[in-house]
Tab-separated table of C-alpha atoms in Angstrom:
chain	number	residue	atom	x	y	z
A	3	MET	CA	-4.379	6.346	-26.251
A	4	ILE	CA	-1.426	8.072	-24.586
A	5	ASN	CA	-3.463	8.460	-21.408
A	6	ASN	CA	-4.062	4.702	-21.257
A	7	LEU	CA	-0.368	3.999	-21.848
A	8	LEU	CA	0.549	6.394	-19.039
A	9	LYS	CA	-1.901	4.657	-16.703
A	10	ILE	CA	-0.468	1.251	-17.572
A	11	GLY	CA	3.054	2.591	-17.122
A	12	ALA	CA	2.153	4.030	-13.725
A	13	LEU	CA	0.661	0.683	-12.678
A	14	VAL	CA	3.758	-1.200	-13.804
A	15	VAL	CA	6.091	1.183	-11.986
A	16	SER	CA	3.932	1.044	-8.857
A	17	GLY	CA	3.843	-2.739	-9.003
A	18	ARG	CA	7.600	-3.017	-9.389
A	19	PHE	CA	8.065	-0.636	-6.462
A	20	LEU	CA	5.563	-2.358	-4.163
A	21	LYS	CA	6.312	-6.012	-4.967
A	22	PRO	CA	9.401	-6.412	-2.739
A	23	ARG	CA	7.878	-4.175	-0.045
A	24	PHE	CA	4.344	-5.598	0.047
A	25	LYS	CA	4.682	-7.940	3.043
A	26	GLY	CA	6.557	-5.370	5.092
A	27	LEU	CA	4.053	-2.631	4.332
A	28	LEU	CA	1.162	-4.947	5.135
A	29	LEU	CA	2.693	-5.855	8.498
A	30	LEU	CA	3.406	-2.192	9.240
A	31	LEU	CA	-0.182	-1.207	8.489
A	32	ALA	CA	-1.503	-4.079	10.621
A	33	PHE	CA	0.767	-3.004	13.490
A	34	TRP	CA	-0.424	0.594	13.197
A	35	PHE	CA	-4.050	-0.591	13.089
A	36	VAL	CA	-3.597	-2.589	16.301
A	37	ILE	CA	-1.978	0.402	18.016
A	38	ARG	CA	-4.803	2.657	16.895
A	39	LEU	CA	-7.398	0.148	18.082
A	40	LEU	CA	-5.766	-0.226	21.500
A	41	HIS	CA	-5.457	3.533	21.889
A	42	ALA	CA	-9.107	4.019	20.940
A	43	GLU	CA	-10.093	1.432	23.548
A	44	TYR	CA	-8.069	3.283	26.160
A	45	ILE	CA	-9.664	6.600	25.156
A	46	SER	CA	-13.143	5.082	25.522
A	47	TYR	CA	-12.132	3.746	28.949
A	48	VAL	CA	-10.916	7.232	29.948
A	49	GLU	CA	-14.208	8.759	28.827
A	50	LEU	CA	-16.143	6.322	30.988
A	51	SER	CA	-13.914	6.540	34.045
A	52	THR	CA	-12.997	10.259	33.739
A	53	ASP	CA	-9.464	9.418	34.918
A	54	THR	CA	-7.276	11.483	32.579
A	55	SER	CA	-4.052	11.186	34.569
A	56	PHE	CA	-2.301	8.933	32.020
A	57	LEU	CA	-3.860	10.324	28.856
A	58	TRP	CA	-0.832	12.285	27.650
A	59	GLN	CA	1.427	9.291	28.350
A	60	ALA	CA	-0.835	7.027	26.316
A	61	SER	CA	-0.767	9.464	23.404
A	62	LEU	CA	3.010	9.750	23.634
A	63	LEU	CA	3.297	5.956	23.723
A	64	LYS	CA	1.082	5.680	20.632
A	65	ILE	CA	3.218	8.144	18.676
A	66	THR	CA	6.414	6.445	19.848
A	67	LEU	CA	5.132	3.040	18.745
A	68	TYR	CA	4.181	4.474	15.342
A	69	ILE	CA	7.710	5.801	14.907
A	70	LEU	CA	9.324	2.583	16.168
A	71	GLY	CA	7.169	0.529	13.798
A	72	PHE	CA	8.252	2.650	10.851
A	73	ALA	CA	11.898	2.478	11.943
A	74	ALA	CA	11.690	-1.315	12.219
A	75	TYR	CA	10.111	-1.505	8.744
A	76	PHE	CA	12.856	0.680	7.324
A	77	VAL	CA	15.652	-1.325	8.942
A	78	ILE	CA	14.230	-4.709	7.998
A	79	VAL	CA	12.779	-4.136	4.518
A	80	GLU	CA	14.336	-1.050	2.976
A	81	ARG	CA	17.860	-1.765	4.214
A	82	ARG	CA	17.711	-5.280	2.745
A	83	LEU	CA	16.571	-3.895	-0.607
A	84	LEU	CA	19.332	-1.285	-0.548
A	85	LEU	CA	21.981	-3.919	0.165
A	86	GLU	CA	20.642	-6.171	-2.608
A	87	SER	CA	20.783	-3.336	-5.127
A	88	LYS	CA	24.361	-2.485	-4.095
A	89	ILE	CA	25.401	-6.120	-4.522
A	90	GLU	CA	23.800	-6.229	-7.992
A	91	GLN	CA	25.585	-3.010	-8.983
A	92	GLU	CA	28.930	-4.410	-7.813
A	93	GLU	CA	28.352	-7.653	-9.713
A	94	THR	CA	27.554	-5.817	-12.945
A	95	LEU	CA	30.604	-3.602	-12.453
A	96	ILE	CA	32.821	-6.651	-11.958
A	97	GLN	CA	31.261	-8.364	-14.987
A	98	ARG	CA	31.877	-5.292	-17.154
A	99	HIS	CA	35.453	-5.141	-15.971
A	100	ILE	CA	35.985	-8.809	-16.796
A	101	GLU	CA	34.399	-8.489	-20.250
A	102	GLY	CA	36.271	-5.295	-21.055
A	103	SER	CA	39.772	-6.539	-20.284
A	104	ASP	CA	41.609	-9.292	-22.109
A	105	ASP	CA	43.467	-11.518	-19.675
A	106	GLY	CA	44.483	-14.077	-22.273
A	107	PHE	CA	41.656	-16.516	-21.625
A	108	ASN	CA	38.852	-14.868	-23.593
A	109	PHE	CA	39.179	-17.483	-26.330
A	110	LEU	CA	38.212	-20.122	-23.742
A	111	ARG	CA	35.257	-18.121	-22.448
A	112	LYS	CA	33.806	-17.849	-25.952
A	113	LYS	CA	33.895	-21.603	-26.606
A	114	ALA	CA	30.596	-23.439	-26.338
A	115	LYS	CA	32.226	-26.554	-24.841
A	116	LEU	CA	35.721	-27.093	-23.487
A	117	ASP	CA	37.591	-30.227	-24.552
A	118	ASN	CA	38.966	-32.596	-21.941
A	119	LYS	CA	42.129	-34.695	-22.315
A	120	SER	CA	40.349	-37.676	-23.877
A	121	ASP	CA	38.738	-35.473	-26.556
A	122	GLN	CA	42.112	-33.950	-27.354
A	123	LEU	CA	43.711	-37.417	-27.692
A	124	LEU	CA	40.915	-38.662	-29.967
A	125	ARG	CA	41.346	-35.677	-32.273
A	126	LYS	CA	45.071	-36.402	-32.741
């Protein structure tokens, strides 16, 4: 029973973690797959032609593109998520500050509906 609850909890946590990152991770994996495919094609060409003069440069380019792809993912996706979480934290902090202090208008904030001038005149 506990084991099943832990599995469900792990799935929920994983889902909440991956949901905002899913598109970015999918694009990153597709980019890495294309790089790997192109590099494999070049390696097969080198095996057929036996011209290994640019082999180390191709490998260095592959590694560099992997790193640049990850850096682009981090800047685009993770930075946006970090900024959104900071904005949410600031908003909750401001809301707590507003709720915690009495500025003299709390009685108006607690009303369901504010009366306009015509409602005030009709009541008199």
